[in-house]
One Martini backbone bead per residue (centre of mass of N, CA, C, O) as a GRO file, in nm:
protein
  409
    1MET     BB    1  -1.718  -0.751  -7.094
    2ASN     BB    2  -1.377  -0.885  -7.205
    3LEU     BB    3  -1.190  -1.155  -7.180
    4LEU     BB    4  -0.972  -1.093  -7.417
    5THR     BB    5  -0.895  -0.800  -7.263
    6ASP     BB    6  -0.854  -0.931  -6.945
    7GLU     BB    7  -0.564  -1.070  -6.910
    8VAL     BB    8  -0.425  -0.857  -6.705
    9SER     BB    9  -0.636  -0.865  -6.445
   10GLY     BB   10  -0.667  -1.192  -6.348
   11LEU     BB   11  -0.906  -1.340  -6.494
   12VAL     BB   12  -0.704  -1.413  -6.732
   13GLU     BB   13  -0.528  -1.702  -6.886
   14ARG     BB   14  -0.310  -1.847  -7.086
   15THR     BB   15  -0.249  -2.150  -7.236
   16GLU     BB   16  -0.116  -2.441  -7.412
   17MET     BB   17  -0.387  -2.519  -7.486
   18THR     BB   18  -0.632  -2.695  -7.697
   19ARG     BB   19  -0.938  -2.683  -7.899
   20LYS     BB   20  -1.137  -2.840  -8.124
   21LEU     BB   21  -1.350  -2.666  -8.367
   22THR     BB   22  -1.675  -2.623  -8.534
   23ILE     BB   23  -1.731  -2.325  -8.721
   24ALA     BB   24  -1.899  -2.246  -8.984
   25GLY     BB   25  -1.742  -2.521  -9.114
   26LYS     BB   26  -1.479  -2.465  -8.936
   27THR     BB   27  -1.172  -2.631  -8.849
   28LYS     BB   28  -1.004  -2.555  -8.532
   29PRO     BB   29  -0.781  -2.453  -8.307
   30TYR     BB   30  -0.824  -2.337  -7.969
   31PRO     BB   31  -0.754  -2.160  -7.714
   32VAL     BB   32  -0.689  -2.199  -7.370
   33TYR     BB   33  -0.834  -2.078  -7.064
   34ARG     BB   34  -0.805  -1.914  -6.752
   35VAL     BB   35  -1.110  -1.846  -6.561
   36ARG     BB   36  -1.258  -1.680  -6.342
   37LEU     BB   37  -1.553  -1.768  -6.202
   38ASP     BB   38  -1.668  -1.464  -6.149
   39ALA     BB   39  -1.666  -1.416  -6.487
   40LEU     BB   40  -1.908  -1.610  -6.504
   41PHE     BB   41  -2.203  -1.751  -6.684
   42TYR     BB   42  -2.490  -1.880  -6.753
   43ASN     BB   43  -2.680  -2.020  -7.016
   44ASP     BB   44  -3.022  -1.938  -7.081
   45GLN     BB   45  -3.021  -2.107  -7.379
   46ASN     BB   46  -3.008  -2.373  -7.259
   47ASP     BB   47  -3.184  -2.659  -7.268
   48ARG     BB   48  -3.137  -2.758  -6.971
   49ILE     BB   49  -3.235  -2.473  -6.847
   50ALA     BB   50  -3.504  -2.372  -6.973
   51THR     BB   51  -3.722  -2.538  -6.811
   52TRP     BB   52  -3.641  -2.419  -6.537
   53LEU     BB   53  -3.702  -2.124  -6.604
   54GLU     BB   54  -3.998  -2.169  -6.651
   55GLU     BB   55  -4.062  -2.252  -6.361
   56TYR     BB   56  -3.961  -1.990  -6.227
   57ARG     BB   57  -4.164  -1.799  -6.373
   58SER     BB   58  -4.422  -1.941  -6.266
   59GLU     BB   59  -4.327  -1.867  -5.952
   60HIS     BB   60  -4.261  -1.530  -6.056
   61ASN     BB   61  -4.461  -1.381  -6.247
   62GLY     BB   62  -4.264  -1.406  -6.514
   63GLN     BB   63  -3.982  -1.373  -6.397
   64ASP     BB   64  -3.665  -1.334  -6.429
   65ILE     BB   65  -3.343  -1.384  -6.368
   66SER     BB   66  -3.131  -1.173  -6.246
   67ARG     BB   67  -2.800  -1.018  -6.355
   68ASP     BB   68  -2.715  -0.798  -6.156
   69ASP     BB   69  -2.646  -1.059  -5.977
   70ILE     BB   70  -2.433  -1.296  -6.074
   71GLU     BB   71  -2.417  -1.481  -5.824
   72ALA     BB   72  -2.728  -1.526  -5.782
   73TYR     BB   73  -2.780  -1.637  -6.056
   74ASN     BB   74  -2.587  -1.878  -6.043
   75ASP     BB   75  -2.704  -2.015  -5.791
   76GLN     BB   76  -2.979  -2.078  -5.907
   77ILE     BB   77  -2.883  -2.247  -6.160
   78GLU     BB   78  -2.722  -2.455  -5.997
   79LYS     BB   79  -2.978  -2.592  -5.885
   80PHE     BB   80  -3.074  -2.701  -6.146
   81ILE     BB   81  -2.824  -2.873  -6.232
   82VAL     BB   82  -2.832  -3.054  -5.977
   83ALA     BB   83  -3.135  -3.153  -6.006
   84SER     BB   84  -3.110  -3.299  -6.294
   85ASN     BB   85  -2.813  -3.461  -6.172
   86PRO     BB   86  -2.678  -3.548  -5.882
   87GLU     BB   87  -2.494  -3.797  -5.952
   88LYS     BB   88  -2.323  -3.661  -6.181
   89ILE     BB   89  -2.213  -3.434  -6.008
   90GLU     BB   90  -2.063  -3.604  -5.805
   91GLN     BB   91  -1.882  -3.744  -6.007
   92THR     BB   92  -1.748  -3.496  -6.133
   93GLU     BB   93  -1.645  -3.371  -5.873
   94ASN     BB   94  -1.457  -3.599  -5.786
   95ASN     BB   95  -1.287  -3.597  -6.041
   96ILE     BB   96  -1.180  -3.309  -6.011
   97LYS     BB   97  -1.057  -3.342  -5.724
   98LEU     BB   98  -0.849  -3.557  -5.822
   99VAL     BB   99  -0.764  -3.435  -6.151
  100ASP     BB  100  -0.909  -3.216  -6.246
  101GLN     BB  101  -0.966  -3.044  -6.525
  102ARG     BB  102  -0.979  -3.219  -6.853
  103GLU     BB  103  -1.206  -3.031  -7.000
  104ALA     BB  104  -1.286  -2.792  -7.198
  105GLY     BB  105  -1.469  -2.528  -7.248
  106ILE     BB  106  -1.723  -2.282  -7.359
  107THR     BB  107  -1.684  -1.931  -7.423
  108LEU     BB  108  -1.776  -1.615  -7.419
  109SER     BB  109  -1.651  -1.295  -7.396
  110ASP     BB  110  -1.880  -1.220  -7.163
  111GLY     BB  111  -1.902  -1.522  -6.989
  112ARG     BB  112  -2.064  -1.735  -7.146
  113VAL     BB  113  -2.157  -2.070  -7.097
  114VAL     BB  114  -2.188  -2.306  -7.354
  115ASP     BB  115  -1.977  -2.524  -7.242
  116GLY     BB  116  -1.973  -2.672  -6.908
  117ASN     BB  117  -2.185  -2.662  -6.671
  118ARG     BB  118  -2.100  -2.897  -6.488
  119ARG     BB  119  -1.806  -2.810  -6.438
  120PHE     BB  120  -1.871  -2.527  -6.338
  121THR     BB  121  -2.040  -2.629  -6.096
  122CYS     BB  122  -1.821  -2.795  -5.955
  123LEU     BB  123  -1.617  -2.563  -5.918
  124ARG     BB  124  -1.795  -2.392  -5.743
  125ARG     BB  125  -1.825  -2.595  -5.512
  126LEU     BB  126  -1.519  -2.638  -5.459
  127ASN     BB  127  -1.448  -2.334  -5.405
  128ARG     BB  128  -1.604  -2.322  -5.127
  129LYS     BB  129  -1.388  -2.527  -5.000
  130ASN     BB  130  -1.132  -2.448  -5.218
  131PRO     BB  131  -1.022  -2.154  -5.346
  132ALA     BB  132  -0.714  -2.200  -5.406
  133LYS     BB  133  -0.763  -2.448  -5.617
  134PHE     BB  134  -1.085  -2.359  -5.720
  135GLY     BB  135  -1.086  -2.065  -5.940
  136PHE     BB  136  -1.098  -2.206  -6.226
  137PHE     BB  137  -1.186  -2.204  -6.587
  138GLU     BB  138  -1.136  -2.414  -6.855
  139THR     BB  139  -1.144  -2.224  -7.180
  140VAL     BB  140  -1.279  -2.125  -7.447
  141ILE     BB  141  -1.277  -1.810  -7.638
  142LEU     BB  142  -1.537  -1.635  -7.800
  143THR     BB  143  -1.641  -1.369  -8.014
  144GLU     BB  144  -1.913  -1.422  -8.007
  145ASN     BB  145  -2.256  -1.314  -8.024
  146MET     BB  146  -2.568  -1.376  -7.923
  147GLU     BB  147  -2.725  -1.169  -8.098
  148ARG     BB  148  -2.551  -1.216  -8.376
  149ASP     BB  149  -2.460  -1.553  -8.321
  150ALA     BB  150  -2.695  -1.762  -8.239
  151LYS     BB  151  -2.677  -1.983  -8.451
  152HIS     BB  152  -2.386  -2.073  -8.425
  153ILE     BB  153  -2.396  -2.130  -8.123
  154LYS     BB  154  -2.616  -2.351  -8.131
  155MET     BB  155  -2.467  -2.545  -8.322
  156LEU     BB  156  -2.232  -2.590  -8.141
  157GLU     BB  157  -2.377  -2.693  -7.896
  158LEU     BB  158  -2.511  -2.938  -8.033
  159MET     BB  159  -2.254  -3.071  -8.133
  160VAL     BB  160  -2.133  -3.115  -7.850
  161GLN     BB  161  -2.382  -3.243  -7.688
  162HIS     BB  162  -2.495  -3.455  -7.941
  163GLY     BB  163  -2.268  -3.523  -8.156
  164GLU     BB  164  -1.951  -3.539  -8.109
  165GLU     BB  165  -2.004  -3.693  -7.803
  166ALA     BB  166  -2.277  -3.835  -7.757
  167ARG     BB  167  -2.467  -3.714  -7.551
  168VAL     BB  168  -2.731  -3.862  -7.306
  169ASP     BB  169  -2.791  -3.669  -7.030
  170TYR     BB  170  -3.032  -3.550  -7.127
  171ASP     BB  171  -3.334  -3.464  -7.096
  172PRO     BB  172  -3.572  -3.545  -7.321
  173ILE     BB  173  -3.750  -3.290  -7.280
  174ASP     BB  174  -3.528  -3.084  -7.323
  175ARG     BB  175  -3.477  -3.169  -7.617
  176LEU     BB  176  -3.762  -3.119  -7.728
  177ALA     BB  177  -3.785  -2.825  -7.643
  178GLY     BB  178  -3.544  -2.725  -7.799
  179LEU     BB  179  -3.622  -2.807  -8.080
  180TYR     BB  180  -3.890  -2.649  -8.088
  181ASN     BB  181  -3.768  -2.369  -8.037
  182ASP     BB  182  -3.552  -2.358  -8.266
  183VAL     BB  183  -3.760  -2.443  -8.522
  184VAL     BB  184  -4.045  -2.320  -8.444
  185ARG     BB  185  -4.066  -2.084  -8.250
  186ASN     BB  186  -3.775  -1.920  -8.334
  187LYS     BB  187  -3.632  -1.997  -8.608
  188LEU     BB  188  -3.315  -2.056  -8.592
  189LEU     BB  189  -3.361  -2.339  -8.724
  190THR     BB  190  -3.356  -2.593  -8.922
  191ALA     BB  191  -3.401  -2.925  -8.942
  192ASP     BB  192  -3.141  -2.972  -9.101
  193GLU     BB  193  -2.944  -2.811  -8.925
  194TYR     BB  194  -2.998  -2.980  -8.670
  195ALA     BB  195  -2.914  -3.255  -8.780
  196LYS     BB  196  -2.620  -3.179  -8.848
  197SER     BB  197  -2.535  -3.080  -8.552
  198ILE     BB  198  -2.611  -3.397  -8.430
  199ASN     BB  199  -2.582  -3.631  -8.633
  200GLN     BB  200  -2.875  -3.682  -8.776
  201PRO     BB  201  -3.138  -3.785  -8.921
  202LEU     BB  202  -3.394  -3.606  -9.050
  203LYS     BB  203  -3.613  -3.814  -8.978
  204GLU     BB  204  -3.564  -3.809  -8.669
  205VAL     BB  205  -3.614  -3.511  -8.626
  206ASN     BB  206  -3.909  -3.504  -8.738
  207LYS     BB  207  -4.016  -3.695  -8.532
  208ASP     BB  208  -3.950  -3.526  -8.280
  209LEU     BB  209  -4.122  -3.288  -8.369
  210GLU     BB  210  -4.396  -3.444  -8.356
  211ILE     BB  211  -4.371  -3.502  -8.055
  212ALA     BB  212  -4.341  -3.209  -7.959
  213GLN     BB  213  -4.617  -3.126  -8.074
  214LEU     BB  214  -4.776  -3.306  -7.885
  215MET     BB  215  -4.677  -3.180  -7.628
  216VAL     BB  216  -4.796  -2.894  -7.688
  217GLU     BB  217  -5.093  -2.995  -7.706
  218TYR     BB  218  -5.111  -3.092  -7.418
  219LEU     BB  219  -5.045  -2.820  -7.277
  220ASP     BB  220  -5.293  -2.689  -7.393
  221PHE     BB  221  -5.505  -2.880  -7.267
  222ILE     BB  222  -5.396  -2.795  -6.957
  223GLN     BB  223  -5.338  -2.477  -6.963
  224HIS     BB  224  -4.987  -2.491  -7.028
  225PRO     BB  225  -4.826  -2.325  -7.233
  226PHE     BB  226  -4.486  -2.408  -7.272
  227GLN     BB  227  -4.460  -2.591  -6.997
  228PHE     BB  228  -4.212  -2.808  -6.999
  229TYR     BB  229  -4.172  -2.881  -6.699
  230ILE     BB  230  -4.420  -3.063  -6.681
  231ALA     BB  231  -4.322  -3.284  -6.870
  232ARG     BB  232  -4.070  -3.346  -6.703
  233LYS     BB  233  -4.208  -3.426  -6.440
  234GLU     BB  234  -4.401  -3.648  -6.595
  235LYS     BB  235  -4.243  -3.814  -6.798
  236LEU     BB  236  -4.345  -3.799  -7.127
  237ASP     BB  237  -4.164  -3.938  -7.336
  238GLY     BB  238  -4.249  -4.234  -7.324
  239PRO     BB  239  -4.563  -4.200  -7.375
  240LEU     BB  240  -4.542  -4.047  -7.638
  241ARG     BB  241  -4.372  -4.259  -7.796
  242GLU     BB  242  -4.581  -4.491  -7.765
  243ILE     BB  243  -4.839  -4.330  -7.903
  244TYR     BB  244  -4.746  -4.192  -8.176
  245PRO     BB  245  -4.812  -4.416  -8.398
  246ILE     BB  246  -5.128  -4.423  -8.365
  247ILE     BB  247  -5.171  -4.126  -8.444
  248LYS     BB  248  -5.026  -4.125  -8.717
  249SER     BB  249  -5.218  -4.367  -8.842
  250GLU     BB  250  -5.440  -4.164  -8.853
  251LYS     BB  251  -5.646  -4.059  -9.121
  252ASP     BB  252  -5.877  -3.949  -8.958
  253GLU     BB  253  -5.915  -3.646  -8.811
  254ASP     BB  254  -6.137  -3.705  -8.606
  255GLU     BB  255  -6.005  -3.962  -8.481
  256GLN     BB  256  -5.741  -3.835  -8.403
  257GLU     BB  257  -5.867  -3.630  -8.210
  258ASP     BB  258  -5.993  -3.840  -8.016
  259VAL     BB  259  -5.728  -3.975  -7.937
  260LYS     BB  260  -5.592  -3.732  -7.821
  261GLN     BB  261  -5.802  -3.677  -7.595
  262ILE     BB  262  -5.751  -3.949  -7.452
  263ILE     BB  263  -5.450  -3.918  -7.403
  264PHE     BB  264  -5.455  -3.645  -7.248
  265SER     BB  265  -5.648  -3.733  -7.018
  266ASN     BB  266  -5.461  -3.963  -6.913
  267LEU     BB  267  -5.215  -3.785  -6.859
  268ALA     BB  268  -5.363  -3.601  -6.652
  269LEU     BB  269  -5.448  -3.839  -6.459
  270ALA     BB  270  -5.250  -4.064  -6.405
  271PRO     BB  271  -5.344  -4.372  -6.299
  272LYS     BB  272  -5.037  -4.445  -6.338
  273ALA     BB  273  -4.709  -4.452  -6.284
  274ASP     BB  274  -4.666  -4.626  -6.555
  275MET     BB  275  -4.742  -4.464  -6.846
  276THR     BB  276  -4.605  -4.630  -7.070
  277ARG     BB  277  -4.757  -4.900  -7.012
  278TYR     BB  278  -5.039  -4.783  -7.029
  279MET     BB  279  -5.016  -4.686  -7.326
  280ARG     BB  280  -4.984  -4.966  -7.433
  281LYS     BB  281  -5.265  -5.057  -7.383
  282ILE     BB  282  -5.419  -4.843  -7.548
  283LYS     BB  283  -5.283  -4.919  -7.814
  284LYS     BB  284  -5.399  -5.206  -7.824
  285ILE     BB  285  -5.694  -5.130  -7.830
  286LEU     BB  286  -5.692  -4.938  -8.079
  287LYS     BB  287  -5.594  -5.196  -8.270
  288ASP     BB  288  -5.872  -5.322  -8.197
  289LYS     BB  289  -6.154  -5.367  -8.377
  290ARG     BB  290  -6.359  -5.484  -8.150
  291GLN     BB  291  -6.289  -5.261  -7.899
  292ARG     BB  292  -6.249  -4.959  -7.992
  293ARG     BB  293  -6.523  -4.818  -8.018
  294GLU     BB  294  -6.622  -4.853  -7.723
  295PHE     BB  295  -6.371  -4.729  -7.590
  296VAL     BB  296  -6.388  -4.448  -7.710
  297GLU     BB  297  -6.663  -4.370  -7.601
  298LYS     BB  298  -6.592  -4.391  -7.295
  299GLN     BB  299  -6.327  -4.202  -7.308
  300MET     BB  300  -6.472  -3.943  -7.422
  301ASP     BB  301  -6.634  -3.882  -7.163
  302ILE     BB  302  -6.389  -3.835  -6.990
  303ALA     BB  303  -6.243  -3.615  -7.164
  304GLU     BB  304  -6.470  -3.405  -7.141
  305THR     BB  305  -6.455  -3.373  -6.833
  306VAL     BB  306  -6.163  -3.289  -6.814
  307ALA     BB  307  -6.184  -3.039  -7.000
  308ASP     BB  308  -6.392  -2.894  -6.827
  309GLN     BB  309  -6.230  -2.874  -6.558
  310ILE     BB  310  -5.995  -2.715  -6.681
  311SER     BB  311  -6.157  -2.478  -6.801
  312ASP     BB  312  -6.270  -2.368  -6.527
  313SER     BB  313  -5.943  -2.272  -6.458
  314LYS     BB  314  -5.816  -2.075  -6.683
  315ASP     BB  315  -5.849  -1.785  -6.518
  316ALA     BB  316  -5.657  -1.866  -6.321
  317GLN     BB  317  -5.402  -1.901  -6.161
  318GLU     BB  318  -5.139  -2.105  -6.207
  319LYS     BB  319  -5.136  -2.240  -5.934
  320VAL     BB  320  -5.435  -2.325  -5.937
  321ARG     BB  321  -5.423  -2.485  -6.200
  322PHE     BB  322  -5.218  -2.694  -6.098
  323GLU     BB  323  -5.385  -2.790  -5.850
  324LYS     BB  324  -5.612  -2.898  -6.018
  325LEU     BB  325  -5.455  -3.108  -6.175
  326GLU     BB  326  -5.349  -3.269  -5.936
  327SER     BB  327  -5.636  -3.351  -5.820
  328MET     BB  328  -5.692  -3.556  -6.080
  329LYS     BB  329  -5.497  -3.762  -5.991
  330ARG     BB  330  -5.500  -4.114  -5.946
  331GLU     BB  331  -5.741  -4.082  -5.690
  332SER     BB  332  -5.957  -4.006  -5.858
  333ALA     BB  333  -6.251  -4.078  -6.005
  334LEU     BB  334  -6.156  -4.041  -6.296
  335ALA     BB  335  -5.897  -4.213  -6.282
  336ARG     BB  336  -6.045  -4.472  -6.213
  337GLU     BB  337  -6.226  -4.483  -6.462
  338ALA     BB  338  -5.995  -4.497  -6.672
  339LEU     BB  339  -5.865  -4.756  -6.564
  340GLN     BB  340  -6.108  -4.946  -6.572
  341THR     BB  341  -6.163  -4.919  -6.876
  342THR     BB  342  -5.885  -5.023  -6.974
  343ASP     BB  343  -5.887  -5.297  -6.818
  344LYS     BB  344  -6.133  -5.412  -6.947
  345TYR     BB  345  -6.036  -5.414  -7.252
  346ASP     BB  346  -5.773  -5.568  -7.195
  347GLU     BB  347  -5.914  -5.830  -7.094
  348ARG     BB  348  -6.065  -5.897  -7.356
  349ILE     BB  349  -5.822  -5.941  -7.529
  350ARG     BB  350  -5.688  -6.158  -7.360
  351ALA     BB  351  -5.916  -6.365  -7.376
  352THR     BB  352  -5.925  -6.393  -7.681
  353ALA     BB  353  -5.637  -6.494  -7.707
  354ASN     BB  354  -5.669  -6.748  -7.539
  355ARG     BB  355  -5.898  -6.878  -7.716
  356GLU     BB  356  -5.697  -6.862  -7.985
  357GLN     BB  357  -5.446  -7.031  -7.912
  358ALA     BB  358  -5.509  -7.328  -7.980
  359ALA     BB  359  -5.554  -7.290  -8.282
  360HIS     BB  360  -5.273  -7.166  -8.341
  361VAL     BB  361  -5.102  -7.408  -8.254
  362LEU     BB  362  -5.224  -7.610  -8.450
  363ASP     BB  363  -5.158  -7.469  -8.709
  364LYS     BB  364  -4.853  -7.489  -8.674
  365ALA     BB  365  -4.842  -7.801  -8.654
  366ILE     BB  366  -4.957  -7.860  -8.931
  367ASP     BB  367  -4.743  -7.701  -9.098
  368ALA     BB  368  -4.497  -7.864  -8.994
  369ILE     BB  369  -4.590  -8.151  -9.089
  370ALA     BB  370  -4.645  -8.087  -9.392
  371GLU     BB  371  -4.325  -8.015  -9.439
  372LEU     BB  372  -4.251  -8.291  -9.437
  373ASP     BB  373  -4.015  -8.527  -9.577
  374THR     BB  374  -4.101  -8.860  -9.661
  375ASN     BB  375  -3.870  -8.950  -9.864
  376ILE     BB  376  -3.646  -9.002  -9.633
  377PHE     BB  377  -3.737  -9.271  -9.499
  378SER     BB  378  -3.580  -9.474  -9.697
  379LYS     BB  379  -3.293  -9.361  -9.555
  380LEU     BB  380  -3.350  -9.478  -9.289
  381SER     BB  381  -3.327  -9.627  -9.013
  382GLU     BB  382  -3.484  -9.835  -8.796
  383THR     BB  383  -3.437  -9.666  -8.548
  384GLN     BB  384  -3.549  -9.393  -8.671
  385LEU     BB  385  -3.833  -9.506  -8.744
  386GLN     BB  386  -3.914  -9.592  -8.460
  387ASP     BB  387  -3.908  -9.301  -8.344
  388ILE     BB  388  -4.122  -9.185  -8.528
  389ARG     BB  389  -4.355  -9.380  -8.451
  390GLY     BB  390  -4.357  -9.304  -8.150
  391LYS     BB  391  -4.419  -8.994  -8.191
  392ALA     BB  392  -4.683  -9.037  -8.346
  393ASP     BB  393  -4.833  -9.189  -8.126
  394GLU     BB  394  -4.813  -8.958  -7.920
  395LEU     BB  395  -4.959  -8.746  -8.090
  396ILE     BB  396  -5.228  -8.900  -8.121
  397GLU     BB  397  -5.287  -8.914  -7.818
  398LEU     BB  398  -5.303  -8.607  -7.779
  399LEU     BB  399  -5.523  -8.547  -7.994
  400ASN     BB  400  -5.746  -8.719  -7.873
  401ASP     BB  401  -5.747  -8.571  -7.601
  402LEU     BB  402  -5.818  -8.295  -7.719
  403LYS     BB  403  -6.077  -8.375  -7.868
  404GLY     BB  404  -6.230  -8.465  -7.612
  405LYS     BB  405  -6.217  -8.184  -7.466
  406ALA     BB  406  -6.374  -8.031  -7.703
  407ASP     BB  407  -6.618  -8.228  -7.644
  408VAL     BB  408  -6.863  -8.046  -7.465
  409HIS     BB  409  -7.165  -8.137  -7.588
   0.00000   0.00000   0.00000
């Protein structure tokens, strides 16, 4: 099927509207068409959809959703789109119901929707309730071919979704997975091309690539390589970003590997619901020279046990491996041990900080008083000088009291 040659069939009709796009470095207005909904299908290369498709394959023995029945294919992916952000779907659907589709999508000539998945989804849902009113999707139609022009299409999609309109409603794990797939796994784009497409500094993209690599290593650790949907379900973006600086700062490769094993085992055990805050505790302990060594030794024992238990199930079916992983979380003895160890060393750091707080406060007070310019006293009024003498007496009284309390021997 070619939508651009099917204009007379009733599937497609050209409108008077245009949408300006930048493709292969050239910006120009493109005509907008009204395309019948049943002539379109979701783009399985879209980053937002990709992790959901991985989950589908994991639950269906590695099989992709067949496009032989395009309606069934669309129905299945529609469920993914809705589940990814049901509140936003409802908001967009209500808006389209009220004022119709206001922004045109982008579609390839074979019917693949490159931009506008949410609008396409909402129109499909509205069409089931009111087919007479909501039967078409307004969209630019491009002649590019997914097999031939995959790179240009991906750059356009990135520009629209992340750069040109600065949309931030992508799940952060979907974005990391898409970045890793595009740049590292499939080598579709260079990091520089990706950065230019989303209008971000290359430095930031390279940082995200390193965090994505950390995510890949974690998935390898739990024996679920490239199953990014697990990272999405476990909301790992926050914990990974929290702990990333401490891993990057490790200069010794062996110590860096030990830290990774500790982090990965704690992520697998998930002893706290808020793993970002929990990782913050671990980061604080790892930065403390007095507590770090003993903490690492204790946590490495736990990490080795976690790795052994995961390894024991590596040859089992994926469902069994996933169930084994779930059984280790939160309420397991290992998870409790990891939590207790982390809390123990966190409390030690807190106690030390409290003991050192008094001396720290006094140091600051001494520095502040030492910086006073007493030469100005000769220029002050008697009232001002009397006020200073009163405050000095009050300070002396406080210090004498403090000194007496400190004399505990």
